[in-house]
PDB file of C-alpha atoms in Angstrom:
ATOM      1  CA  MET B   1     -30.698  28.992 118.603  1.00  0.00           C
ATOM      2  CA  HIS B   2     -31.017  32.744 119.080  1.00  0.00           C
ATOM      3  CA  SER B   3     -34.003  34.819 118.181  1.00  0.00           C
ATOM      4  CA  TYR B   4     -33.179  37.960 116.220  1.00  0.00           C
ATOM      5  CA  VAL B   5     -35.030  41.262 116.012  1.00  0.00           C
ATOM      6  CA  VAL B   6     -35.677  42.460 112.441  1.00  0.00           C
ATOM      7  CA  GLU B   7     -35.200  46.200 111.930  1.00  0.00           C
ATOM      8  CA  TYR B   8     -34.827  48.534 108.944  1.00  0.00           C
ATOM      9  CA  LEU B   9     -32.072  50.914 107.923  1.00  0.00           C
ATOM     10  CA  ASN B  10     -34.790  53.205 106.506  1.00  0.00           C
ATOM     11  CA  GLU B  11     -38.217  51.675 107.080  1.00  0.00           C
ATOM     12  CA  ASN B  12     -40.148  54.093 104.836  1.00  0.00           C
ATOM     13  CA  GLU B  13     -37.899  53.523 101.825  1.00  0.00           C
ATOM     14  CA  PHE B  14     -37.778  49.758 102.394  1.00  0.00           C
ATOM     15  CA  LYS B  15     -41.583  49.528 102.655  1.00  0.00           C
ATOM     16  CA  LYS B  16     -41.983  51.501  99.388  1.00  0.00           C
ATOM     17  CA  ILE B  17     -39.731  49.054  97.575  1.00  0.00           C
ATOM     18  CA  GLU B  18     -41.464  46.131  99.281  1.00  0.00           C
ATOM     19  CA  ARG B  19     -44.913  47.332  98.087  1.00  0.00           C
ATOM     20  CA  SER B  20     -43.588  47.680  94.556  1.00  0.00           C
ATOM     21  CA  LEU B  21     -42.168  44.161  94.789  1.00  0.00           C
ATOM     22  CA  LYS B  22     -45.579  42.908  95.946  1.00  0.00           C
ATOM     23  CA  LYS B  23     -47.282  44.555  92.995  1.00  0.00           C
ATOM     24  CA  TYR B  24     -44.870  43.533  90.237  1.00  0.00           C
ATOM     25  CA  ASN B  25     -43.302  40.302  91.523  1.00  0.00           C
ATOM     26  CA  MET B  26     -45.588  38.430  93.907  1.00  0.00           C
ATOM     27  CA  LEU B  27     -43.390  35.314  94.053  1.00  0.00           C
ATOM     28  CA  ALA B  28     -40.365  37.246  95.355  1.00  0.00           C
ATOM     29  CA  TYR B  29     -42.582  39.148  97.803  1.00  0.00           C
ATOM     30  CA  LYS B  30     -44.194  35.983  99.218  1.00  0.00           C
ATOM     31  CA  LYS B  31     -40.823  34.257  99.645  1.00  0.00           C
ATOM     32  CA  LEU B  32     -39.444  37.343 101.386  1.00  0.00           C
ATOM     33  CA  ILE B  33     -42.361  37.773 103.806  1.00  0.00           C
ATOM     34  CA  PHE B  34     -43.318  34.170 104.547  1.00  0.00           C
ATOM     35  CA  ASP B  35     -40.016  32.266 104.235  1.00  0.00           C
ATOM     36  CA  TYR B  36     -36.946  34.487 104.359  1.00  0.00           C
ATOM     37  CA  VAL B  37     -37.776  37.058 107.069  1.00  0.00           C
ATOM     38  CA  PRO B  38     -39.026  34.398 109.550  1.00  0.00           C
ATOM     39  CA  SER B  39     -35.883  32.372 108.796  1.00  0.00           C
ATOM     40  CA  LEU B  40     -33.684  35.423 109.501  1.00  0.00           C
ATOM     41  CA  ARG B  41     -35.606  36.003 112.730  1.00  0.00           C
ATOM     42  CA  ASP B  42     -34.726  32.426 113.762  1.00  0.00           C
ATOM     43  CA  GLY B  43     -31.035  33.004 113.066  1.00  0.00           C
ATOM     44  CA  ASN B  44     -30.842  31.118 109.756  1.00  0.00           C
ATOM     45  CA  PHE B  45     -28.920  33.596 107.630  1.00  0.00           C
ATOM     46  CA  LEU B  46     -29.574  32.981 103.970  1.00  0.00           C
ATOM     47  CA  GLY B  47     -27.689  34.142 100.905  1.00  0.00           C
ATOM     48  CA  VAL B  48     -24.046  35.031 100.471  1.00  0.00           C
ATOM     49  CA  ALA B  49     -21.978  36.786 103.125  1.00  0.00           C
ATOM     50  CA  THR B  50     -20.397  39.755 101.325  1.00  0.00           C
ATOM     51  CA  SER B  51     -18.344  41.087 104.237  1.00  0.00           C
ATOM     52  CA  LYS B  52     -17.489  40.089 107.791  1.00  0.00           C
ATOM     53  CA  ASN B  53     -16.157  42.131 110.660  1.00  0.00           C
ATOM     54  CA  SER B  54     -15.357  39.530 113.313  1.00  0.00           C
ATOM     55  CA  LYS B  55     -14.175  42.115 115.840  1.00  0.00           C
ATOM     56  CA  GLU B  56     -17.470  44.034 115.695  1.00  0.00           C
ATOM     57  CA  GLY B  57     -19.614  40.919 115.101  1.00  0.00           C
ATOM     58  CA  ILE B  58     -21.143  42.355 111.905  1.00  0.00           C
ATOM     59  CA  VAL B  59     -21.863  40.298 108.785  1.00  0.00           C
ATOM     60  CA  LYS B  60     -23.390  41.700 105.574  1.00  0.00           C
ATOM     61  CA  TYR B  61     -25.411  39.411 103.318  1.00  0.00           C
ATOM     62  CA  GLU B  62     -27.006  39.415  99.883  1.00  0.00           C
ATOM     63  CA  LEU B  63     -29.945  37.080  99.274  1.00  0.00           C
ATOM     64  CA  LYS B  64     -31.202  36.573  95.736  1.00  0.00           C
ATOM     65  CA  LEU B  65     -35.014  36.489  95.638  1.00  0.00           C
ATOM     66  CA  PRO B  66     -36.835  34.295  93.122  1.00  0.00           C
ATOM     67  CA  THR B  67     -37.869  35.976  89.901  1.00  0.00           C
ATOM     68  CA  ASP B  68     -38.451  34.977  86.326  1.00  0.00           C
ATOM     69  CA  ARG B  69     -35.674  34.940  83.709  1.00  0.00           C
ATOM     70  CA  MET B  70     -37.211  37.811  81.722  1.00  0.00           C
ATOM     71  CA  PHE B  71     -37.142  40.192  84.700  1.00  0.00           C
ATOM     72  CA  SER B  72     -33.553  39.189  85.503  1.00  0.00           C
ATOM     73  CA  LYS B  73     -32.444  39.797  81.909  1.00  0.00           C
ATOM     74  CA  VAL B  74     -34.079  43.229  81.719  1.00  0.00           C
ATOM     75  CA  HIS B  75     -33.534  44.639  85.215  1.00  0.00           C
ATOM     76  CA  GLY B  76     -31.130  42.239  86.920  1.00  0.00           C
ATOM     77  CA  ASP B  77     -31.694  39.907  89.838  1.00  0.00           C
ATOM     78  CA  ILE B  78     -33.818  40.948  92.785  1.00  0.00           C
ATOM     79  CA  VAL B  79     -31.534  40.915  95.825  1.00  0.00           C
ATOM     80  CA  LEU B  80     -32.259  41.560  99.505  1.00  0.00           C
ATOM     81  CA  HIS B  81     -29.344  43.297 101.233  1.00  0.00           C
ATOM     82  CA  TYR B  82     -29.193  42.874 104.997  1.00  0.00           C
ATOM     83  CA  THR B  83     -26.734  43.155 107.862  1.00  0.00           C
ATOM     84  CA  VAL B  84     -26.548  40.947 110.943  1.00  0.00           C
ATOM     85  CA  TYR B  85     -25.273  42.301 114.264  1.00  0.00           C
ATOM     86  CA  LEU B  86     -24.398  39.051 116.030  1.00  0.00           C
ATOM     87  CA  ASP B  87     -23.677  40.602 119.451  1.00  0.00           C
ATOM     88  CA  LYS B  88     -26.970  42.529 119.535  1.00  0.00           C
ATOM     89  CA  ASN B  89     -29.173  39.833 117.915  1.00  0.00           C
ATOM     90  CA  ILE B  90     -30.362  42.294 115.260  1.00  0.00           C
ATOM     91  CA  VAL B  91     -31.019  41.708 111.560  1.00  0.00           C
ATOM     92  CA  LEU B  92     -31.028  45.050 109.741  1.00  0.00           C
ATOM     93  CA  LEU B  93     -32.869  44.994 106.404  1.00  0.00           C
ATOM     94  CA  VAL B  94     -30.987  47.512 104.248  1.00  0.00           C
ATOM     95  CA  THR B  95     -32.614  47.475 100.796  1.00  0.00           C
ATOM     96  CA  ILE B  96     -33.862  45.414  97.880  1.00  0.00           C
ATOM     97  CA  THR B  97     -32.172  45.914  94.510  1.00  0.00           C
ATOM     98  CA  PRO B  98     -32.656  46.904  91.713  1.00  0.00           C
ATOM     99  CA  GLU B  99     -33.854  49.940  93.674  1.00  0.00           C
ATOM    100  CA  ASP B 100     -34.354  52.213  90.669  1.00  0.00           C
ATOM    101  CA  ILE B 101     -37.062  50.198  88.899  1.00  0.00           C
ATOM    102  CA  LEU B 102     -38.753  49.129  92.157  1.00  0.00           C
ATOM    103  CA  ASP B 103     -38.801  52.711  93.452  1.00  0.00           C
ATOM    104  CA  GLU B 104     -40.125  53.970  90.109  1.00  0.00           C
ATOM    105  CA  GLY B 105     -42.809  51.275  90.246  1.00  0.00           C
ATOM    106  CA  HIS B 106     -43.865  52.614  93.625  1.00  0.00           C
ATOM    107  CA  ARG B 107     -44.046  56.240  92.462  1.00  0.00           C
ATOM    108  CA  SER B 108     -45.990  55.699  89.256  1.00  0.00           C
ATOM    109  CA  GLU B 109     -47.936  52.965  87.541  1.00  0.00           C
ATOM    110  CA  LEU B 110     -45.547  51.143  85.239  1.00  0.00           C
ATOM    111  CA  GLY B 111     -46.609  49.391  82.092  1.00  0.00           C
ATOM    112  CA  THR B 112     -45.614  45.839  81.444  1.00  0.00           C
ATOM    113  CA  TYR B 113     -44.465  44.055  78.325  1.00  0.00           C
ATOM    114  CA  LYS B 114     -44.564  40.241  78.278  1.00  0.00           C
ATOM    115  CA  GLY B 115     -45.050  40.329  82.056  1.00  0.00           C
ATOM    116  CA  VAL B 116     -41.975  42.459  82.793  1.00  0.00           C
ATOM    117  CA  MET B 117     -42.360  45.969  84.145  1.00  0.00           C
ATOM    118  CA  ILE B 118     -41.233  48.739  81.798  1.00  0.00           C
ATOM    119  CA  SER B 119     -39.520  51.849  83.134  1.00  0.00           C
ATOM    120  CA  ASN B 120     -41.178  55.094  82.054  1.00  0.00           C
ATOM    121  CA  THR B 121     -37.767  56.733  81.658  1.00  0.00           C
ATOM    122  CA  ASN B 122     -36.084  53.843  79.799  1.00  0.00           C
ATOM    123  CA  ALA B 123     -39.005  52.309  77.909  1.00  0.00           C
ATOM    124  CA  ASP B 124     -36.992  51.743  74.705  1.00  0.00           C
ATOM    125  CA  LYS B 125     -34.233  49.953  76.554  1.00  0.00           C
ATOM    126  CA  ASP B 126     -36.617  47.723  78.516  1.00  0.00           C
ATOM    127  CA  MET B 127     -38.553  46.475  75.489  1.00  0.00           C
ATOM    128  CA  PHE B 128     -36.936  43.374  74.073  1.00  0.00           C
TER     129      PHE B 128
END
């Protein structure tokens, strides 16, 4: 089994989203940090392969992170997007979606309603 190096497409942006995830969805954050990233490092690629380039040895994946039903209904599923470069033994963490609400949560304190974060710009839409 190969050992892979974990890198970031844009480390600053990824870390911002990751901190927001830690603040607003601890379960998804813990699974990402303690289960999924070490698994990727060991070469166990989780989630769904969304595209493969066999010639270049590049595979793109989407991994759904655990979240509660309310969050999923309001903002959508939390998904880690990453790319594996098989020839170079690199796992490139691209982003975590939904980026908009997670990025907004990083920039300003968001209120919550029934445990789900409420966007400052779309508060009416997010209340259910």
